[in-house]
Coordinates of C-alpha atoms in Angstrom, one line a residue:
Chain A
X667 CA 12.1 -5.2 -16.6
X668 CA 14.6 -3.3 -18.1
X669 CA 14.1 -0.1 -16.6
X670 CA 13.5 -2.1 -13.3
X671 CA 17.1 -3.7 -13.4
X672 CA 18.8 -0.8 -14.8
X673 CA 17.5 1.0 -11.5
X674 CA 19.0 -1.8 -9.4
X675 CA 22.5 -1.3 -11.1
X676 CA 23.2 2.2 -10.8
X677 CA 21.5 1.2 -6.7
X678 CA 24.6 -1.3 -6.3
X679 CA 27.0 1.3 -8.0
X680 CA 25.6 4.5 -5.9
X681 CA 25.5 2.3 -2.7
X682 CA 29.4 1.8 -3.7
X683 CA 30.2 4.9 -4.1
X684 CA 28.5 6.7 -0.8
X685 CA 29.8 4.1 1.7
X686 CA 33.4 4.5 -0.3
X687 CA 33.2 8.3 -0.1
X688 CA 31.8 8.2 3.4
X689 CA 35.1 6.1 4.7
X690 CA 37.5 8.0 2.5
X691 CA 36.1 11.6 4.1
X692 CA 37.0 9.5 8.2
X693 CA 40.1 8.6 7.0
X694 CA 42.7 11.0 9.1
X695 CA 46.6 11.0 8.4
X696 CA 47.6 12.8 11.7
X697 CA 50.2 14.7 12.5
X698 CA 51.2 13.6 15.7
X699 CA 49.6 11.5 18.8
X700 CA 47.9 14.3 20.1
X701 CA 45.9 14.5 16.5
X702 CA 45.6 10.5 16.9
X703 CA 44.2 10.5 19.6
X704 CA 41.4 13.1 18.8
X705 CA 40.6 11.7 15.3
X706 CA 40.3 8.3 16.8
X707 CA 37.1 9.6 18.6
X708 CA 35.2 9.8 15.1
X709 CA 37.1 8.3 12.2
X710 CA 39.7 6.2 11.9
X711 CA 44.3 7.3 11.8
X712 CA 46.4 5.7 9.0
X713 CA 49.7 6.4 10.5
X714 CA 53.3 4.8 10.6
X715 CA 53.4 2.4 12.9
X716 CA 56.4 0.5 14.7
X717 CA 54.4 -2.7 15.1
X718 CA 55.3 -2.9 18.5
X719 CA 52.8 -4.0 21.1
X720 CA 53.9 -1.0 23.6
X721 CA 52.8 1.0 21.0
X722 CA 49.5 -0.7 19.7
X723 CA 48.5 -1.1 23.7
X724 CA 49.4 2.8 24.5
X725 CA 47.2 3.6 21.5
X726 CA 44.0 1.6 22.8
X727 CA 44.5 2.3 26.5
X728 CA 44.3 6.1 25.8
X729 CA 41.5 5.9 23.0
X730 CA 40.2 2.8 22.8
X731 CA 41.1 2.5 19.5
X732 CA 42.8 -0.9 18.4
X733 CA 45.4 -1.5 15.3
X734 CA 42.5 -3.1 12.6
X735 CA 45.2 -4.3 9.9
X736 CA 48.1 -2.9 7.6
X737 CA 46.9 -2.4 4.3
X738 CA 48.6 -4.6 1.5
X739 CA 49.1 -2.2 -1.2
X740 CA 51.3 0.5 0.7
X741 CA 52.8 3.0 -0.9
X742 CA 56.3 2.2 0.4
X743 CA 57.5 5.4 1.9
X744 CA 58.8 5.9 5.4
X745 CA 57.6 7.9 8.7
X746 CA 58.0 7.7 12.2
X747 CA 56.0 6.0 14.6
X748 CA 52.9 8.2 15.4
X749 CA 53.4 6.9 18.9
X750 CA 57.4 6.3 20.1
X751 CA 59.1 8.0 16.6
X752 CA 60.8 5.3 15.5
X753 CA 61.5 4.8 11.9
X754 CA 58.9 2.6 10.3
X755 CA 58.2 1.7 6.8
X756 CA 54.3 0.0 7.4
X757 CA 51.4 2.0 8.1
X758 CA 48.2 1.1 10.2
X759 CA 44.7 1.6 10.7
X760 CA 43.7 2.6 14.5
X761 CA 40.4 2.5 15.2
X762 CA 37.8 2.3 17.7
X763 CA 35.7 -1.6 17.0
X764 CA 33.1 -3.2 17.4
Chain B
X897 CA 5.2 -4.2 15.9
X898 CA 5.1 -0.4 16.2
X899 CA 4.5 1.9 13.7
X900 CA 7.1 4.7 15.2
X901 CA 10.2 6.3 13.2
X902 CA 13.0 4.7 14.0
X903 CA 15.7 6.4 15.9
X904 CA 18.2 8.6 14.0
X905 CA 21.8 7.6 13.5
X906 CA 23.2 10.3 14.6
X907 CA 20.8 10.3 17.8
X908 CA 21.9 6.9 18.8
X909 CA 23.7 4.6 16.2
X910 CA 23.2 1.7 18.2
X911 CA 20.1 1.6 19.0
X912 CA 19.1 2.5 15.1
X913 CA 20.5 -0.6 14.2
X914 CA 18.5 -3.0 17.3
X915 CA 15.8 -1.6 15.8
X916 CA 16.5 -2.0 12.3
X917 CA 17.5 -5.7 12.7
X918 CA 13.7 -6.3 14.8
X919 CA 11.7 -4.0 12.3
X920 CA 12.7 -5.5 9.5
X921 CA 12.4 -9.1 11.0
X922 CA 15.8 -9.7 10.2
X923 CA 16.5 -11.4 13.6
X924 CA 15.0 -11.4 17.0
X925 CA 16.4 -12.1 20.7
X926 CA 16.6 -15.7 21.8
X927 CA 15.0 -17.1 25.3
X928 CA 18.9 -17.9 26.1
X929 CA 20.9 -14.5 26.7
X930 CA 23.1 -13.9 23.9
X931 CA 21.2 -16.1 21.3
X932 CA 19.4 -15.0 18.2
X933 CA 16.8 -16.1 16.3
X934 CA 17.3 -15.2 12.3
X935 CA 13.9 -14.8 11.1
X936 CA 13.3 -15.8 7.2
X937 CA 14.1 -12.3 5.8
X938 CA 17.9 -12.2 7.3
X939 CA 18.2 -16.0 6.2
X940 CA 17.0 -15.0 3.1
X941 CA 19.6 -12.6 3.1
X942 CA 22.1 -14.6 4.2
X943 CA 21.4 -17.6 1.6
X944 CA 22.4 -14.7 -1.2
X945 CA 25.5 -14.2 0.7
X946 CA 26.5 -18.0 1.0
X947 CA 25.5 -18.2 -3.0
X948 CA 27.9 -15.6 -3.8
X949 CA 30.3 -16.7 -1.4
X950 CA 29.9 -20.8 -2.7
X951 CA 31.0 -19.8 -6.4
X952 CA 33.7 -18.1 -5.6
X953 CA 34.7 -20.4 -3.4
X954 CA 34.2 -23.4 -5.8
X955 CA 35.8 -21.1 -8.7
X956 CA 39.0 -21.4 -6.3
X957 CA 38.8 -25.1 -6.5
X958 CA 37.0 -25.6 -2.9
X959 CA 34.6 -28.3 -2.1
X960 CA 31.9 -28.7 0.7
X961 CA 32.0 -31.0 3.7
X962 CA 30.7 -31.5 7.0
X963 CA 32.5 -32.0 10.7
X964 CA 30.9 -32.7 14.1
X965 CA 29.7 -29.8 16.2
X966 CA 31.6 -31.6 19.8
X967 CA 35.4 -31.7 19.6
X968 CA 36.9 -33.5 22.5
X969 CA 38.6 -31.3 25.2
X970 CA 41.8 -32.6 24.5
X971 CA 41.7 -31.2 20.8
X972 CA 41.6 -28.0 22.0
X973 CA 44.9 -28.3 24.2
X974 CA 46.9 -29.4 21.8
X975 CA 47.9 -26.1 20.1
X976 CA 48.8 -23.6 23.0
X977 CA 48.3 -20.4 22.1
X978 CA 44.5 -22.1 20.4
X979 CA 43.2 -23.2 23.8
X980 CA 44.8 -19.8 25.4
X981 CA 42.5 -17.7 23.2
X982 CA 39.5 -19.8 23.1
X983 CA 39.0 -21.6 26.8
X984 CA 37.1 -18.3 28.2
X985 CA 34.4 -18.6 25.4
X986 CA 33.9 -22.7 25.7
X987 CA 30.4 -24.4 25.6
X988 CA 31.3 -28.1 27.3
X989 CA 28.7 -30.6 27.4
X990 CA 30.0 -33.2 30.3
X991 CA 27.0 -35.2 30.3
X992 CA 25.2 -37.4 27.5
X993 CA 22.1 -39.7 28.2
X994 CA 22.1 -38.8 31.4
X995 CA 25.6 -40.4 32.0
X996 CA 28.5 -38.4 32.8
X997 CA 31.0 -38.4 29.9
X998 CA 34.3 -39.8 30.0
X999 CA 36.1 -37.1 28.1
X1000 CA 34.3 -33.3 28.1
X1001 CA 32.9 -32.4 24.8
X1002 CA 33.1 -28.8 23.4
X1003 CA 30.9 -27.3 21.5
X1004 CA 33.3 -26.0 18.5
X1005 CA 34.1 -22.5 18.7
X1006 CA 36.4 -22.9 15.1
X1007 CA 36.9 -26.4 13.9
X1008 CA 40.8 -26.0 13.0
X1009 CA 41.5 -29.2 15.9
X1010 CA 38.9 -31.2 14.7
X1011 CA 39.7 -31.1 10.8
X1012 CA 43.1 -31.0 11.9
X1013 CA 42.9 -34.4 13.2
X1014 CA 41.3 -35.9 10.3
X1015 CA 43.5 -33.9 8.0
X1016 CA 46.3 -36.1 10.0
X1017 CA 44.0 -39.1 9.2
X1018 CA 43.7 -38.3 5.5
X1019 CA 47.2 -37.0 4.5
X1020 CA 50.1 -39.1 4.1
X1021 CA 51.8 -38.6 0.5
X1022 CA 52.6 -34.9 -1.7
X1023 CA 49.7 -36.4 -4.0
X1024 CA 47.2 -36.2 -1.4
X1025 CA 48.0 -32.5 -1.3
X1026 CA 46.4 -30.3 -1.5
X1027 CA 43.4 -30.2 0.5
X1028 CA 40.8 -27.5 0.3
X1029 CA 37.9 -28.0 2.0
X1030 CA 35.0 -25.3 3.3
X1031 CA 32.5 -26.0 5.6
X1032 CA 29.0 -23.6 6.2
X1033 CA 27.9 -24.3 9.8
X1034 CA 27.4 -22.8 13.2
X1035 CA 29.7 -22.1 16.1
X1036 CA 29.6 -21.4 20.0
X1037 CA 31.7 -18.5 21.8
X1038 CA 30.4 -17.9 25.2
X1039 CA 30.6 -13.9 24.5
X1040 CA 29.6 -11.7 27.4
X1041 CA 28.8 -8.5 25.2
X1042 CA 25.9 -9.6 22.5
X1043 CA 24.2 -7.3 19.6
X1044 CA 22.0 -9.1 17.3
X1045 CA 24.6 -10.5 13.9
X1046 CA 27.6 -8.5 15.2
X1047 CA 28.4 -11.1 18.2
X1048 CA 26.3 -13.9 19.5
X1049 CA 26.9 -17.1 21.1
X1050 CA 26.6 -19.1 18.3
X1051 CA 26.7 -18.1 14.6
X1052 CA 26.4 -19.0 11.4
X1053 CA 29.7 -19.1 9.4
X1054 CA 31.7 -20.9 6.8
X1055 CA 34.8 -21.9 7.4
X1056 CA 37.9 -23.2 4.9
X1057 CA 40.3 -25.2 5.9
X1058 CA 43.2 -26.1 3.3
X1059 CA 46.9 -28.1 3.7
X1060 CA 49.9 -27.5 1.6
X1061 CA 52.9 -29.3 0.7
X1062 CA 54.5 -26.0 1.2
X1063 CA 54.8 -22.8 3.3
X1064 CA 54.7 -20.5 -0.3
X1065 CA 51.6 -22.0 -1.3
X1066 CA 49.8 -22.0 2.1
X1067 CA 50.8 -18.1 2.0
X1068 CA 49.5 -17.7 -1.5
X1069 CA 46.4 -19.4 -0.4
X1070 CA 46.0 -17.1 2.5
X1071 CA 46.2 -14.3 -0.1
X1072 CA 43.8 -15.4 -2.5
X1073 CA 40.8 -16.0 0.1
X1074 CA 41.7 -12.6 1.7
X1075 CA 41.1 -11.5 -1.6
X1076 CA 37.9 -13.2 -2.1
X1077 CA 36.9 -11.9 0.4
X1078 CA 37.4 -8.7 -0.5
X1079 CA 35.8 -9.1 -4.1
X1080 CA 33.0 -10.2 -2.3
X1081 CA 32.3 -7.4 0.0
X1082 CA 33.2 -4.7 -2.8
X1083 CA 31.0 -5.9 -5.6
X1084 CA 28.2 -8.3 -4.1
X1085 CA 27.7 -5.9 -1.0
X1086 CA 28.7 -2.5 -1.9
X1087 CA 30.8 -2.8 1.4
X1088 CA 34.4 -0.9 0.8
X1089 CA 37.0 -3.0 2.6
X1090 CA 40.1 -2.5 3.3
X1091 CA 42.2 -5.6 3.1
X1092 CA 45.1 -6.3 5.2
X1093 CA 47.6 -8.0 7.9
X1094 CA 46.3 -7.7 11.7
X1095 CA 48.8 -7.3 14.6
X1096 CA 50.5 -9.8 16.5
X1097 CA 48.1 -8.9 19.7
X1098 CA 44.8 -9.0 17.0
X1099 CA 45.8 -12.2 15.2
X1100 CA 43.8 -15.2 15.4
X1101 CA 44.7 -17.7 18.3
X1102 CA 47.5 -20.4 17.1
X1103 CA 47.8 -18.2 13.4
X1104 CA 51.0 -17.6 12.5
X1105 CA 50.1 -14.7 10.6
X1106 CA 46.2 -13.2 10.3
X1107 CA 44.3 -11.4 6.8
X1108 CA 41.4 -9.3 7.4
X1109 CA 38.6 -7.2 5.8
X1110 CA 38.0 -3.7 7.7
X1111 CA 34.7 -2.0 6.6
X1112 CA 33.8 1.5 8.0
X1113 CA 30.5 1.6 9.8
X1114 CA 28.2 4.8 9.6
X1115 CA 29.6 5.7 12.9
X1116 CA 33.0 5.3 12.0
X1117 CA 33.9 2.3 14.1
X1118 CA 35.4 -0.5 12.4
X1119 CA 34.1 -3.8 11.8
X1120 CA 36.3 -6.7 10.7
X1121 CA 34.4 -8.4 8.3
X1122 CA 35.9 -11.7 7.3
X1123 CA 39.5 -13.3 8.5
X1124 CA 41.9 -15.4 6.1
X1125 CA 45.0 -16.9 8.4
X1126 CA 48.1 -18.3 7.5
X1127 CA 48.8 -21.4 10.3
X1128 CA 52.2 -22.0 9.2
X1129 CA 53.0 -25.5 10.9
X1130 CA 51.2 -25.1 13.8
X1131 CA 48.3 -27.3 13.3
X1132 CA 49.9 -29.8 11.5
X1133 CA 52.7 -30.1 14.4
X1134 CA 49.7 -30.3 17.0
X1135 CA 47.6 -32.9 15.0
X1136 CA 50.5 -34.7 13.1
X1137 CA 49.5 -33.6 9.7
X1138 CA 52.5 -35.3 8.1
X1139 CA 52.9 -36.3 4.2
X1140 CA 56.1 -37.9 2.4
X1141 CA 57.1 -35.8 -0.4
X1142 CA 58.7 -36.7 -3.5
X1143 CA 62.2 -37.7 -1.9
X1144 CA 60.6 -40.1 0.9
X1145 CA 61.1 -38.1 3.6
X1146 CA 58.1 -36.9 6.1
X1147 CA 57.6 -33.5 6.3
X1148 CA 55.1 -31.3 8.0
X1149 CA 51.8 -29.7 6.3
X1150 CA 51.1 -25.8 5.6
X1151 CA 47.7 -25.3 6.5
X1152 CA 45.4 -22.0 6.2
X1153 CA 41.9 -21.0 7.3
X1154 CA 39.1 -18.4 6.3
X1155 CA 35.7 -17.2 7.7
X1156 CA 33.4 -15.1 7.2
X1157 CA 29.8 -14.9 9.3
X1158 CA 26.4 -13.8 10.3
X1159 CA 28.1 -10.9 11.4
X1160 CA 28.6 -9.6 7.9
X1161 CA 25.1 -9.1 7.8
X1162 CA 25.2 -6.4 10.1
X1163 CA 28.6 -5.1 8.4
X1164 CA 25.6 -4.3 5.4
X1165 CA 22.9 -3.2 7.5
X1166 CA 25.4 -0.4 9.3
X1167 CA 27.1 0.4 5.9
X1168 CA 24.0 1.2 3.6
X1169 CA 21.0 1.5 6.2
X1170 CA 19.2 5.3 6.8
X1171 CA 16.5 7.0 9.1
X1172 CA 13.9 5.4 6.9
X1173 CA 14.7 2.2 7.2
X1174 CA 17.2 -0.7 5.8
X1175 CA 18.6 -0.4 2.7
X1176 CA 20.4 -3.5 1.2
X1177 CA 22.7 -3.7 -1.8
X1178 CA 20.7 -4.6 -4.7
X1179 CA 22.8 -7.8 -5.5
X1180 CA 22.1 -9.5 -2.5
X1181 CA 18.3 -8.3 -1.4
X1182 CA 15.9 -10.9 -1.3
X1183 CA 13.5 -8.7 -2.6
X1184 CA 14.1 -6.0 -5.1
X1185 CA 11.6 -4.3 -6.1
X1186 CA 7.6 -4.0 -4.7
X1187 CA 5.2 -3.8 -6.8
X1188 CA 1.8 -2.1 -5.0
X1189 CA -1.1 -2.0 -6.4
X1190 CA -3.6 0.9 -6.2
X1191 CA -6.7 0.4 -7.7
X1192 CA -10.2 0.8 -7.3
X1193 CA -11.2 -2.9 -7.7
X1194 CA -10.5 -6.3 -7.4
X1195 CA -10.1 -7.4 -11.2
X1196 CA -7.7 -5.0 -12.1
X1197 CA -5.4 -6.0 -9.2
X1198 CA -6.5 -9.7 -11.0
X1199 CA -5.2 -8.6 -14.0
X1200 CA -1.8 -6.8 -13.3
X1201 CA -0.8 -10.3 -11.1
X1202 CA -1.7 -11.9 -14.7
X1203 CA 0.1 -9.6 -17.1
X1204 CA 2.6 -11.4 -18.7
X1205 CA 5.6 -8.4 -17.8
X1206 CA 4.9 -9.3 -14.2
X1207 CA 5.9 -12.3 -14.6
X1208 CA 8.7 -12.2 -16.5
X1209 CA 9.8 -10.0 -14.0
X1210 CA 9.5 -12.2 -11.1
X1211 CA 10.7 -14.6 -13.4
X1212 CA 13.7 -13.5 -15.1
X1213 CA 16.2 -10.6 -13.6
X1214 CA 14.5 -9.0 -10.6
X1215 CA 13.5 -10.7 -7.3
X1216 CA 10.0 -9.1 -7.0
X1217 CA 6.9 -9.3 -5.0
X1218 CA 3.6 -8.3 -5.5
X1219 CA 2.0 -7.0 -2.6
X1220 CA -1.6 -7.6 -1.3
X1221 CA -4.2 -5.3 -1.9
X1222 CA -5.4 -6.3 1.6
X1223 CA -3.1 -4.1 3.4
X1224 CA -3.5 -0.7 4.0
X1225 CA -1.1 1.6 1.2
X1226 CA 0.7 3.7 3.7
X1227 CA 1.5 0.4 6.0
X1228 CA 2.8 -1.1 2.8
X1229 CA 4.9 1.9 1.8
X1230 CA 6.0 2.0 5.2
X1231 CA 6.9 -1.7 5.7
X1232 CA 9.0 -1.4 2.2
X1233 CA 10.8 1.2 3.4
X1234 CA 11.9 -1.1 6.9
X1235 CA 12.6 -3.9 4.7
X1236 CA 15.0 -1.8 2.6
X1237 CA 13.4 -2.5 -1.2
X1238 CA 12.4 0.1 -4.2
X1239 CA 8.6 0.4 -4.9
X1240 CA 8.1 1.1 -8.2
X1241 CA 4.3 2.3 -8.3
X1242 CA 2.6 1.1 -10.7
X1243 CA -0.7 3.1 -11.4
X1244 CA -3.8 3.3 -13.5
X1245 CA -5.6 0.0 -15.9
X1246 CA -3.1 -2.6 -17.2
X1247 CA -2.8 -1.1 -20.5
X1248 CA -0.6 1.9 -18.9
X1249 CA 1.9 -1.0 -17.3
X1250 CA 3.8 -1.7 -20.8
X1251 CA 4.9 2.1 -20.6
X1252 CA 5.7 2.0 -16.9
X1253 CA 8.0 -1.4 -17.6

């Protein structure tokens, strides 16, 4: 039993640990919209973000790929829009849905 | 039931998973297009997900009720941008016992009008507040584009609905389910989410503000995984949720909602599953560990299902199952591997079991 439920625990902890690294390794900070729209195709862009709906709708006419949220714990820097440029302290996930 | 590999992943990701969900009789298709039918192994999944989700949500100070599956039409219209979002995905029942209803009834697609109105029934001083109420049920959305879990017409969900005295602590509220969410999907399921605040365009229809989980999938699409909104006033201006606070005067309730579905279940299966079959994170798997006998003859398969570790085992820490010597090893081996569990062989008389265990 003890063997048995050890087994189970490091399962849970390894499943953890693949699906985190897996995400983490599709996880694409890109340069500019050119790169955003080509890592879209298999992975997911955290970019700077406007949060203007110009922007998110450019984003998913030419990819496909929707705004899925803005993560809480940012690390409070600043960027440009990956889209227009302009100055933008929140970053977003764009990615292709289900 | 064939006894074929399944497709690779990287082949065709989608359909891996159709066939994952039907090999492992997790669900099946429904005579009506867009249904499903969750067969006993994906409710039995599903039950470990409500349990997890239950305590935590009692933990918070929730408790359980029930409201009616047909909302009146008018509900609906109350809230603008509500009816906006949800009138191209309305069931409506118009007649009843053969007898054309006065008022069209919809099947609810969320139940925020509904409680909403009784909330406005139930509410009239600060001491009443707050309310926090969850309800597990099933929902209607006449979707177009079906997969089996990830979006069917109707669904199994919970869904919370709370009131506050004031906008801070509706907020907080909003937070705290987001984030057990969140501890839900990291430790119970293994699934890494990223928590966070949707768009304007992606927020939920009459939300003031929208939470979500976002899990990665295997193909890297994203799947939102749960939702935890902030209403603001919005509901409680539609159905006249209205208390008097301390200083006599009426003021308008803060009200939040949180769900999370079916669909998680295919979050899990895309997350964790292989070419082999499902796999399922240990903390939520209905079964755990298979134990297959291979012996020669009939008593000693007797005697391991009597050996007191066996039990204890089926007893105590791991959800196991003994399979039947009936069926053919390589089926069984093969069956484990579609249902997504460990098979720890045991081998040889029942004295060599105490070392195995």
């Amino acid at each position: 039993v003890k063997t048995v439920s050890g087994l189970l625990a490091d399962i849970q902890k390894s499943l953890l640990e693949r699906a985190t690294a897996f995400r983490d390794s599709h996880i694409y900070d890109p340069k500019d919209y050119t790169e955003l729209t080509q890592v879209v195709q298999n992975g997911w862009a955290y970019s700077y973000w406007c949060e203007s709906a110009e922007c998110e709708a450019k984003v998913k006419e030419d990819t496909k790929a929707t705004t899925r949220c803005m993560p809480l714990d940012q690390s409070g820097g600043k960027g440009k829009c990956i889209v227009c440029g302009k100055e933008s302290d929140r970053r977003v996930y764009f990615a292709r849905a289900y | 039931m064939s006894d074929e590999k399944l497709t690779p992943r990287n082949i065709d990701f989608s359909e891996w998973y159709n066939q994952i969900v039907l090999r492992a009789e997790m669900a099946d298709y429904a005579p009506v297009r867009g249904c499903m039918v969750v067969r006993p192994y994906g409710w039995a999944l599903w039950e470990n997900i409500q349990q997890a989700l239950d305590r935590r949500f009692k933990e918070t100070g929730h408790v359980n009720a029930a409201f009616p599956l047909f909302i009146p039409m008018s509900f609906l219209e109350k809230e603008k941008e509500h009816v906006e979002g949800f009138s191209p995905e309305l069931a409506v029942v118009t007649i009843g016992g053969g007898e054309k209803l006065e008022e069209p009834l919809v099947v609810r697609p969320t139940s925020e009008t509904i409680i909403g109105y009784m909330y406005s029934k139930w509410i009239k001083s600060y001491r009443d507040l707050p309310v926090l109420i969850n309800q597990w049920g099933n929902v209607v959305r006449w979707e177009l584009r079906t997969r089996l879990f990830l979006r069917t017409l109707e669904f199994y969900w919970q869904e919370g609905h709370t009131a506050h005295t004031t906008e801070q602590e509706a907020r907080e509220e909003t937070m705290r389910m987001l984030q057990v969410y969140a501890d839900f999907a990291i430790n119970e399921a293994a699934v890494p989410v990223i928590p966070g605040v949707k768009s304007q365009i992606e927020k939920f229809a009459g939300a003031a503000m929208s939470t979500t989980i976002e899990a990665m999938m295997q193909d890297t699409r994203a799947l939102q995984s749960g939702t935890s909104h902030f209403l603001g006033q919005n509901f409680a201006k539609a159905f006249e949720i209205q208390f008097l606070d301390k200083d006599n005067s009426l003021q308008y309730a803060w009200t939040t909602s949180w769900g999370l579905s079916t669909r998680f279940i295919g979050a899990i299966i895309m997350t964790h599953g292989d070419d082999q079959g499902l796999i399922l994170p240990p903390r939520l798997a209905p079964v755990q560990a298979v134990i297959v006998p291979i012996f020669k003859s009939e008593p000693e398969t007797t005697a391991l299902k009597s050996h007191p570790d066996l039990s204890s085992m089926t007893g105590k820490c791991v959800a196991c199952h003994c399979e039947s010597r009936s069926v053919p090893k390589m089926w069984k081996k093969v069956r484990s591997l579609w249902h997504g569990v460990i098979d720890p062989v045991a081998r040889g008389s029942p004295s060599f079991h105490r070392q195995v265990w």
